[in-house]
Tab-separated table of C-alpha atoms in Angstrom:
chain	number	residue	atom	x	y	z
A	1	UNK	CA	21.629	22.177	-22.577
A	2	UNK	CA	21.657	18.928	-24.353
A	3	UNK	CA	18.765	16.498	-24.813
A	4	UNK	CA	18.019	14.371	-21.767
A	5	UNK	CA	19.510	10.869	-22.098
A	6	UNK	CA	20.000	9.553	-18.532
A	7	UNK	CA	18.310	10.687	-15.341
A	8	UNK	CA	18.237	8.904	-11.948
A	9	UNK	CA	18.769	5.402	-13.463
A	10	UNK	CA	16.290	6.020	-16.256
A	11	UNK	CA	17.585	5.956	-19.776
A	12	UNK	CA	15.671	8.242	-22.094
A	13	UNK	CA	15.598	8.351	-25.858
A	14	UNK	CA	13.679	11.198	-27.609
A	15	UNK	CA	12.700	11.458	-31.157
A	16	UNK	CA	10.058	13.039	-33.300
A	17	UNK	CA	7.974	9.851	-32.975
A	18	UNK	CA	8.008	9.877	-29.170
A	19	UNK	CA	9.870	9.182	-26.003
A	20	UNK	CA	11.270	5.769	-24.920
A	21	UNK	CA	12.243	5.210	-21.236
A	22	UNK	CA	14.007	2.098	-20.077
A	23	UNK	CA	16.455	0.926	-17.351
A	24	UNK	CA	18.722	-1.745	-18.953
A	25	UNK	CA	21.899	-0.234	-17.416
A	26	UNK	CA	20.337	-0.278	-13.906
A	27	UNK	CA	19.050	-3.889	-14.581
A	28	UNK	CA	22.511	-5.059	-15.655
A	29	UNK	CA	23.983	-3.583	-12.570
A	30	UNK	CA	21.541	-5.558	-10.313
A	31	UNK	CA	22.285	-8.754	-12.174
A	32	UNK	CA	26.067	-8.223	-11.733
A	33	UNK	CA	25.690	-7.339	-8.106
A	34	UNK	CA	23.838	-10.566	-7.407
A	35	UNK	CA	26.226	-12.550	-9.769
A	36	UNK	CA	23.414	-13.453	-12.080
A	37	UNK	CA	24.616	-11.914	-15.404
A	38	UNK	CA	25.099	-15.461	-16.842
A	39	UNK	CA	21.722	-16.865	-15.677
A	40	UNK	CA	19.272	-18.380	-18.130
A	41	UNK	CA	16.453	-16.060	-19.012
A	42	UNK	CA	12.879	-16.866	-17.948
A	43	UNK	CA	9.801	-16.393	-20.157
A	44	UNK	CA	7.599	-15.040	-17.314
A	45	UNK	CA	8.305	-13.133	-14.119
A	46	UNK	CA	6.644	-15.798	-11.952
A	47	UNK	CA	5.951	-19.457	-12.183
A	48	UNK	CA	2.357	-20.632	-12.131
A	49	UNK	CA	3.162	-23.368	-9.597
A	50	UNK	CA	4.992	-21.125	-7.160
A	51	UNK	CA	4.122	-21.617	-3.484
A	52	UNK	CA	5.617	-18.782	-1.317
A	53	UNK	CA	5.666	-20.315	2.130
A	54	UNK	CA	8.330	-23.025	2.099
A	55	UNK	CA	11.989	-23.263	3.078
A	56	UNK	CA	14.247	-21.891	5.750
A	57	UNK	CA	14.547	-18.159	6.377
A	58	UNK	CA	17.064	-16.166	4.292
A	59	UNK	CA	19.133	-13.039	5.041
A	60	UNK	CA	16.546	-10.330	5.615
A	61	UNK	CA	18.875	-7.446	4.751
A	62	UNK	CA	19.946	-8.974	1.408
A	63	UNK	CA	16.311	-9.748	0.574
A	64	UNK	CA	15.091	-6.186	1.378
A	65	UNK	CA	17.959	-4.767	-0.832
A	66	UNK	CA	16.880	-6.981	-3.685
A	67	UNK	CA	13.214	-5.993	-3.338
A	68	UNK	CA	14.218	-2.310	-3.209
A	69	UNK	CA	16.057	-2.698	-6.415
A	70	UNK	CA	13.229	-4.365	-8.156
A	71	UNK	CA	10.665	-1.835	-6.851
A	72	UNK	CA	12.792	0.993	-8.517
A	73	UNK	CA	12.748	-1.076	-11.766
A	74	UNK	CA	8.879	-0.835	-11.765
A	75	UNK	CA	9.207	2.857	-12.770
A	76	UNK	CA	9.779	1.696	-16.343
A	77	UNK	CA	8.572	-1.888	-16.198
A	78	UNK	CA	4.905	-2.251	-15.160
A	79	UNK	CA	4.966	-5.805	-16.281
A	80	UNK	CA	6.820	-6.837	-13.067
A	81	UNK	CA	4.722	-4.674	-10.711
A	82	UNK	CA	2.437	-7.336	-9.390
A	83	UNK	CA	5.066	-9.988	-8.666
A	84	UNK	CA	7.486	-7.551	-7.133
A	85	UNK	CA	4.828	-6.176	-4.864
A	86	UNK	CA	3.857	-9.786	-3.928
A	87	UNK	CA	7.449	-10.568	-3.082
A	88	UNK	CA	7.757	-7.283	-1.108
A	89	UNK	CA	5.014	-8.422	1.352
A	90	UNK	CA	7.431	-11.063	2.700
A	91	UNK	CA	10.290	-8.672	3.697
A	92	UNK	CA	9.811	-9.089	7.425
A	93	UNK	CA	10.477	-12.785	7.419
A	94	UNK	CA	11.713	-13.899	3.914
A	95	UNK	CA	12.122	-17.576	3.215
A	96	UNK	CA	13.977	-19.490	0.604
A	97	UNK	CA	10.908	-19.746	-1.675
A	98	UNK	CA	10.516	-15.933	-1.595
A	99	UNK	CA	14.142	-15.419	-2.633
A	100	UNK	CA	13.650	-18.048	-5.434
A	101	UNK	CA	10.588	-16.031	-6.672
A	102	UNK	CA	12.592	-12.775	-6.560
A	103	UNK	CA	15.474	-14.368	-8.500
A	104	UNK	CA	12.885	-15.695	-11.083
A	105	UNK	CA	12.040	-11.956	-11.636
A	106	UNK	CA	15.700	-11.291	-12.306
A	107	UNK	CA	15.800	-14.134	-14.884
A	108	UNK	CA	12.765	-12.672	-16.590
A	109	UNK	CA	14.449	-9.295	-16.618
A	110	UNK	CA	17.626	-10.848	-18.181
A	111	UNK	CA	15.546	-11.937	-21.127
A	112	UNK	CA	13.585	-8.620	-21.461
A	113	UNK	CA	16.365	-6.256	-20.412
A	114	UNK	CA	15.616	-3.642	-23.240
A	115	UNK	CA	11.900	-3.403	-22.529
A	116	UNK	CA	10.530	-0.022	-21.405
A	117	UNK	CA	7.894	2.467	-21.821
A	118	UNK	CA	7.085	3.990	-25.196
A	119	UNK	CA	5.221	7.345	-25.327
A	120	UNK	CA	4.342	8.170	-28.885
A	121	UNK	CA	3.982	11.820	-29.763
A	122	UNK	CA	1.314	11.576	-32.465
A	123	UNK	CA	-1.096	8.910	-31.110
A	124	UNK	CA	-4.471	9.915	-29.828
A	125	UNK	CA	-5.064	9.462	-26.115
A	126	UNK	CA	-7.431	6.727	-25.059
A	127	UNK	CA	-8.279	5.528	-21.613
A	128	UNK	CA	-8.706	1.718	-21.255
A	129	UNK	CA	-9.570	-0.148	-18.177
A	130	UNK	CA	-9.318	-3.829	-17.299
A	131	UNK	CA	-10.632	-5.665	-14.211
A	132	UNK	CA	-10.006	-9.048	-12.752
A	133	UNK	CA	-12.117	-9.963	-9.837
A	134	UNK	CA	-9.991	-13.063	-8.990
A	135	UNK	CA	-6.475	-11.978	-10.033
A	136	UNK	CA	-5.872	-15.523	-11.150
A	137	UNK	CA	-6.596	-16.943	-7.707
A	138	UNK	CA	-4.284	-16.189	-4.813
A	139	UNK	CA	-2.396	-19.310	-3.661
A	140	UNK	CA	-1.359	-17.789	-0.421
A	141	UNK	CA	-4.613	-17.581	1.501
A	142	UNK	CA	-7.046	-18.821	-1.199
A	143	UNK	CA	-9.164	-15.670	-0.809
A	144	UNK	CA	-10.369	-13.885	-3.916
A	145	UNK	CA	-8.647	-10.666	-4.755
A	146	UNK	CA	-9.672	-7.895	-7.122
A	147	UNK	CA	-7.531	-5.925	-9.404
A	148	UNK	CA	-7.675	-3.203	-11.965
A	149	UNK	CA	-5.371	-1.702	-14.547
A	150	UNK	CA	-6.026	1.593	-16.303
A	151	UNK	CA	-3.954	2.583	-19.339
A	152	UNK	CA	-3.780	6.138	-20.689
A	153	UNK	CA	-2.272	6.591	-24.000
C-alpha cells in the first residue's frame, strides 16, 4: 500500500516532521458549485457588525446544503467552527442575512484555502485551555454566552 494522500475529502501529507491535513480541493469544489470561485477574499469569517435577523426568506434546501458543506469543512478548519454552527442554527427558516453570513465564510475560505491542521511528530504534548464567559457578546438575544476551547498538542 502507498502512503495515504486523500481520504473522504481530506488531503493528507505525511513527512518525518509530522502530518498536515487540509481540504483545499473540497473547498474549491464548494466555491465552484456556488459560482464563487472569482469572489473577493475576506479577512475574517464573520463581520463584527453582522445582524442575523433581517431580510426575506431564502431557499431552505439550498441553505441547508451550503451549511452541510461548511460543517464538513470544520473537520480540518476549526477556525470556522463557531460561525458555521451559528449559521446552522437558522436552517429551519433562513433569511437573506443568514445566507450573506454563510457566503462571507466562503469568501474567508477563498483567502485561506490552503490552511489546515498540522500535527508535528516531535513536539511535546501540552494541554492548553481558554475560556470566554461572554463569547464577544451575542447580538442575537443579548444574553451572555460561555465558551471554552481546549488544545492538545
